[in-house]
Tab-separated table of C-alpha atoms in Angstrom:
chain	number	residue	atom	x	y	z
A	12	UNK	CA	0.000	0.000	0.000
A	13	UNK	CA	1.033	3.613	-0.402
A	14	UNK	CA	0.739	4.685	3.236
A	15	UNK	CA	2.427	4.092	6.581
A	16	UNK	CA	0.576	2.521	9.475
A	17	UNK	CA	0.704	1.637	13.161
A	18	UNK	CA	-0.764	-1.573	14.527
A	19	UNK	CA	-1.337	-1.934	18.255
A	20	UNK	CA	-2.679	-5.282	19.471
A	21	UNK	CA	-5.388	-4.945	22.109
A	22	UNK	CA	-6.269	-8.607	22.733
A	23	UNK	CA	-5.667	-12.122	21.460
A	24	UNK	CA	-2.626	-13.781	19.936
A	25	UNK	CA	-1.515	-14.115	16.310
A	26	UNK	CA	1.478	-14.302	14.003
A	27	UNK	CA	2.493	-11.261	11.987
A	28	UNK	CA	3.997	-12.417	8.670
A	29	UNK	CA	6.205	-9.575	7.513
A	30	UNK	CA	8.801	-9.461	4.731
A	31	UNK	CA	9.292	-13.232	4.841
A	32	UNK	CA	9.531	-13.529	8.642
A	33	UNK	CA	7.035	-14.703	11.265
A	34	UNK	CA	6.694	-12.564	14.403
A	35	UNK	CA	4.442	-13.615	17.302
A	36	UNK	CA	2.147	-10.828	18.494
A	37	UNK	CA	-0.057	-10.354	21.539
A	38	UNK	CA	-1.534	-7.569	23.645
A	39	UNK	CA	0.528	-4.344	23.710
A	40	UNK	CA	2.569	-5.203	20.606
A	41	UNK	CA	3.194	-1.954	18.697
A	42	UNK	CA	4.502	-2.080	15.110
A	43	UNK	CA	5.266	0.645	12.575
A	44	UNK	CA	4.732	-0.561	8.992
A	45	UNK	CA	6.166	1.137	5.923
A	46	UNK	CA	4.563	1.338	2.433
A	47	UNK	CA	7.025	-1.200	0.945
A	48	UNK	CA	6.455	-3.819	3.675
A	49	UNK	CA	4.563	-6.964	2.617
A	50	UNK	CA	2.602	-8.327	5.567
A	51	UNK	CA	-0.503	-10.026	6.923
A	52	UNK	CA	-1.816	-11.286	10.277
A	53	UNK	CA	-2.556	-14.948	10.985
A	54	UNK	CA	-5.027	-15.425	13.828
A	55	UNK	CA	-3.805	-18.824	14.912
A	56	UNK	CA	-4.805	-19.012	18.563
A	57	UNK	CA	-7.679	-16.710	19.405
A	58	UNK	CA	-10.806	-15.635	17.552
A	59	UNK	CA	-11.035	-12.749	20.043
A	60	UNK	CA	-8.224	-10.889	18.277
A	61	UNK	CA	-8.518	-7.109	18.200
A	62	UNK	CA	-6.072	-4.384	17.316
A	63	UNK	CA	-5.913	-0.703	16.497
A	64	UNK	CA	-4.854	0.051	12.932
A	65	UNK	CA	-3.866	3.642	12.212
A	66	UNK	CA	-3.155	4.621	8.622
A	67	UNK	CA	-0.727	7.486	8.123
A	68	UNK	CA	-0.489	9.221	4.766
A	69	UNK	CA	2.947	9.985	3.358
A	70	UNK	CA	2.179	13.691	3.757
A	71	UNK	CA	1.342	13.355	7.464
A	72	UNK	CA	4.382	11.139	8.092
A	73	UNK	CA	6.675	13.693	6.438
A	74	UNK	CA	5.055	16.506	8.406
A	75	UNK	CA	5.626	14.675	11.716
A	76	UNK	CA	9.177	13.721	10.684
A	77	UNK	CA	9.982	17.343	9.840
A	78	UNK	CA	8.563	18.427	13.221
A	79	UNK	CA	10.798	15.832	14.920
A	80	UNK	CA	13.815	17.014	12.867
A	81	UNK	CA	14.183	13.872	10.793
A	82	UNK	CA	14.508	11.437	13.671
A	83	UNK	CA	12.051	9.045	12.005
A	84	UNK	CA	14.320	8.497	8.993
A	85	UNK	CA	16.032	5.627	10.814
A	86	UNK	CA	12.689	3.755	10.935
A	87	UNK	CA	12.561	3.507	7.133
A	88	UNK	CA	15.847	1.595	6.820
A	89	UNK	CA	15.662	-1.822	8.584
A	90	UNK	CA	14.604	-4.939	6.697
A	91	UNK	CA	11.895	-5.531	9.293
A	92	UNK	CA	9.605	-2.835	10.705
A	93	UNK	CA	10.371	-1.485	14.157
A	94	UNK	CA	8.208	-3.361	16.686
A	95	UNK	CA	8.076	-3.683	20.476
A	96	UNK	CA	5.808	-4.430	23.430
A	97	UNK	CA	4.795	-1.312	25.347
A	98	UNK	CA	3.987	-1.181	29.065
A	99	UNK	CA	0.531	-2.091	30.338
A	100	UNK	CA	0.041	1.454	31.627
A	101	UNK	CA	0.838	2.863	28.165
A	102	UNK	CA	-1.423	0.264	26.548
A	103	UNK	CA	-4.390	1.332	28.658
A	104	UNK	CA	-3.720	5.007	27.945
A	105	UNK	CA	-3.456	4.554	24.185
A	106	UNK	CA	-6.546	2.333	24.099
A	107	UNK	CA	-8.599	5.060	25.759
A	108	UNK	CA	-7.204	7.825	23.532
A	109	UNK	CA	-7.563	5.924	20.264
A	110	UNK	CA	-11.107	4.784	21.022
A	111	UNK	CA	-12.133	8.327	21.889
A	112	UNK	CA	-10.541	9.756	18.731
A	113	UNK	CA	-12.151	7.057	16.572
A	114	UNK	CA	-15.600	8.124	17.808
A	115	UNK	CA	-14.949	11.867	17.633
A	116	UNK	CA	-16.206	13.875	14.632
A	117	UNK	CA	-13.615	15.216	12.209
A	118	UNK	CA	-12.259	18.593	13.264
A	119	UNK	CA	-9.055	20.588	13.468
A	120	UNK	CA	-8.742	19.705	17.161
A	121	UNK	CA	-9.213	15.992	16.479
A	122	UNK	CA	-6.550	16.104	13.765
A	123	UNK	CA	-4.084	17.857	16.055
A	124	UNK	CA	-4.761	15.400	18.891
A	125	UNK	CA	-4.260	12.446	16.542
A	126	UNK	CA	-0.903	13.824	15.399
A	127	UNK	CA	0.078	14.244	19.042
A	128	UNK	CA	-0.862	10.606	19.707
A	129	UNK	CA	1.182	9.521	16.660
A	130	UNK	CA	4.215	11.398	17.988
A	131	UNK	CA	3.835	9.566	21.307
A	132	UNK	CA	3.649	6.202	19.503
A	133	UNK	CA	6.778	7.001	17.508
A	134	UNK	CA	8.627	7.846	20.721
A	135	UNK	CA	7.492	4.512	22.202
A	136	UNK	CA	9.327	2.759	19.376
A	137	UNK	CA	12.352	5.063	19.360
A	138	UNK	CA	12.868	4.567	23.098
A	139	UNK	CA	12.059	0.839	23.188
A	140	UNK	CA	14.602	-1.206	25.131
A	141	UNK	CA	13.879	-4.484	23.345
A	142	UNK	CA	12.378	-5.226	19.905
A	143	UNK	CA	9.547	-7.700	19.489
A	144	UNK	CA	10.906	-11.275	19.191
A	145	UNK	CA	11.501	-12.762	15.766
A	146	UNK	CA	11.162	-16.507	15.291
A	147	UNK	CA	14.380	-18.439	14.545
A	148	UNK	CA	14.952	-19.070	10.852
A	149	UNK	CA	14.440	-22.813	11.256
A	150	UNK	CA	11.010	-22.092	12.770
A	151	UNK	CA	10.189	-19.907	9.775
A	152	UNK	CA	11.066	-22.868	7.549
A	153	UNK	CA	8.908	-25.307	9.551
A	154	UNK	CA	5.942	-22.916	9.507
A	155	UNK	CA	6.342	-22.529	5.736
A	156	UNK	CA	6.243	-26.324	5.354
A	157	UNK	CA	3.133	-26.584	7.541
A	158	UNK	CA	1.302	-23.782	5.736
A	159	UNK	CA	2.090	-25.222	2.305
A	160	UNK	CA	1.394	-28.874	3.205
A	161	UNK	CA	-1.520	-28.589	5.636
A	162	UNK	CA	-3.813	-30.668	3.407
A	163	UNK	CA	-1.625	-33.772	3.785
A	164	UNK	CA	-0.572	-35.868	6.768
A	165	UNK	CA	2.245	-33.879	8.353
A	166	UNK	CA	5.158	-35.812	9.877
A	167	UNK	CA	6.461	-33.277	12.383
A	168	UNK	CA	9.423	-35.457	13.369
A	169	UNK	CA	10.630	-35.624	9.745
A	170	UNK	CA	10.095	-31.892	9.320
A	171	UNK	CA	12.120	-31.241	12.486
A	172	UNK	CA	14.916	-33.500	11.256
A	173	UNK	CA	15.019	-31.730	7.895
A	174	UNK	CA	15.276	-28.397	9.722
A	175	UNK	CA	18.270	-29.698	11.679
A	176	UNK	CA	16.659	-29.658	15.142
A	177	UNK	CA	15.126	-32.291	17.384
A	178	UNK	CA	11.370	-32.790	17.601
A	179	UNK	CA	11.559	-32.071	21.344
A	180	UNK	CA	13.296	-28.737	20.697
A	181	UNK	CA	10.664	-27.832	18.101
A	182	UNK	CA	7.896	-28.512	20.643
A	183	UNK	CA	9.657	-26.412	23.303
A	184	UNK	CA	10.136	-23.468	20.938
A	185	UNK	CA	6.564	-23.569	19.645
A	186	UNK	CA	5.362	-23.331	23.235
A	187	UNK	CA	7.909	-20.608	24.051
A	188	UNK	CA	7.208	-18.358	21.077
A	189	UNK	CA	3.616	-19.199	20.150
A	190	UNK	CA	2.101	-20.725	23.281
A	191	UNK	CA	0.887	-23.860	21.465
A	192	UNK	CA	2.265	-27.204	20.281
A	193	UNK	CA	3.208	-27.854	16.640
A	194	UNK	CA	0.183	-30.151	16.277
A	195	UNK	CA	-2.107	-27.421	17.581
A	196	UNK	CA	-0.593	-25.026	15.067
A	197	UNK	CA	-1.249	-27.481	12.215
A	198	UNK	CA	-4.910	-27.642	13.260
A	199	UNK	CA	-5.037	-23.847	13.548
A	200	UNK	CA	-3.784	-23.460	9.972
A	201	UNK	CA	-6.330	-26.006	8.709
A	202	UNK	CA	-9.167	-24.223	10.514
A	203	UNK	CA	-8.023	-20.863	9.160
A	204	UNK	CA	-8.140	-22.263	5.619
A	205	UNK	CA	-11.520	-23.922	6.283
A	206	UNK	CA	-13.010	-20.643	7.483
A	207	UNK	CA	-11.858	-18.980	4.274
A	208	UNK	CA	-13.349	-21.752	2.113
A	209	UNK	CA	-16.666	-21.497	3.953
A	210	UNK	CA	-16.905	-17.838	3.002
A	211	UNK	CA	-15.328	-17.852	-0.452
A	212	UNK	CA	-16.827	-21.067	-1.906
A	213	UNK	CA	-20.086	-23.030	-1.981
A	214	UNK	CA	-18.382	-26.331	-1.145
A	215	UNK	CA	-20.182	-28.423	1.464
A	216	UNK	CA	-18.752	-28.845	4.954
A	217	UNK	CA	-17.741	-32.484	4.436
A	218	UNK	CA	-15.756	-31.580	1.321
A	219	UNK	CA	-14.066	-28.657	3.067
A	220	UNK	CA	-13.106	-30.737	6.087
A	221	UNK	CA	-11.317	-33.296	3.897
A	222	UNK	CA	-9.809	-30.640	1.655
A	223	UNK	CA	-8.039	-28.896	4.554
A	224	UNK	CA	-6.665	-32.127	6.001
A	225	UNK	CA	-9.246	-33.413	8.499
A	226	UNK	CA	-10.146	-37.086	8.024
A	227	UNK	CA	-13.180	-36.969	10.314
A	228	UNK	CA	-15.909	-34.388	9.803
A	229	UNK	CA	-17.198	-34.723	13.384
A	230	UNK	CA	-13.720	-33.977	14.712
A	231	UNK	CA	-13.436	-31.053	12.284
A	232	UNK	CA	-16.736	-29.579	13.513
A	233	UNK	CA	-15.659	-29.921	17.163
A	234	UNK	CA	-12.316	-28.260	16.466
A	235	UNK	CA	-13.995	-25.504	14.447
A	236	UNK	CA	-16.461	-24.844	17.272
A	237	UNK	CA	-13.638	-24.669	19.831
A	238	UNK	CA	-11.736	-22.226	17.627
A	239	UNK	CA	-14.539	-19.916	16.469
A	240	UNK	CA	-17.207	-20.589	19.136
A	241	UNK	CA	-19.713	-21.330	16.379
A	242	UNK	CA	-20.483	-24.252	14.049
A	243	UNK	CA	-19.163	-24.214	10.440
A	244	UNK	CA	-22.685	-23.848	9.017
A	245	UNK	CA	-23.544	-20.926	11.319
A	246	UNK	CA	-20.164	-19.327	10.584
A	247	UNK	CA	-20.908	-19.460	6.852
A	248	UNK	CA	-24.397	-18.001	7.337
A	249	UNK	CA	-23.075	-15.227	9.561
A	250	UNK	CA	-20.296	-14.220	7.179
A	251	UNK	CA	-22.597	-14.366	4.160
A	252	UNK	CA	-24.940	-12.038	6.024
A	253	UNK	CA	-22.063	-9.652	6.664
A	254	UNK	CA	-21.082	-9.671	2.970
A	255	UNK	CA	-24.701	-9.003	1.973
A	256	UNK	CA	-24.875	-5.992	4.298
A	257	UNK	CA	-21.593	-4.569	2.990
A	258	UNK	CA	-22.741	-4.919	-0.620
A	259	UNK	CA	-26.016	-3.119	0.077
A	260	UNK	CA	-24.334	-0.430	2.178
A	261	UNK	CA	-22.216	0.537	-0.846
A	262	UNK	CA	-25.030	0.488	-3.433
């Protein structure tokens, strides 16, 4: 996209895929994203995932950078965007400010207050003591294998061996960085793909369950319900209703 943006995670856990790397995110994770960055969020653990997303035009970014005497130039250079976890006190303060500004009508005062909040967010990143953790390269490789081969039976021990680490070490690191086991992550990827197929296709639930790698439709439905707190059929109906409303709101 042709704009800058801040993301600030309010609740839930996910993986931020950015410029070929996987970065675990959770509450209070603040990230500054540049126009050239290629990224997406993967909601692998919690359907209750919420975050603030603040788009910043190039003009506004340059205006703030000029006001701060060019100090933001260093944030354009790294391969990965600058990212950190802010304090809980700061998280609560920004949540209140951003919610209030989101509900406020457009005005000169609102614009000035938003720019002030953006300056504060930039200083949070500039003064951060530690960056957000990046997964080891071998974990990136294993996640790539899982996400590309989720439809088949996945032999995690063979994948671990091919990555040059023990299966036990893989399990420890998945729990350390992502809070789940490799097997749970495989299921999460399959459910993520199933949810997309439910919305984007007319395939029946049995077909979708087999297509994403589940061999038992009853087990698939139980796992889907645990993940999304709703059955696959109700999920499809709900999302189709949302699409219908959006279409009619724009016509």
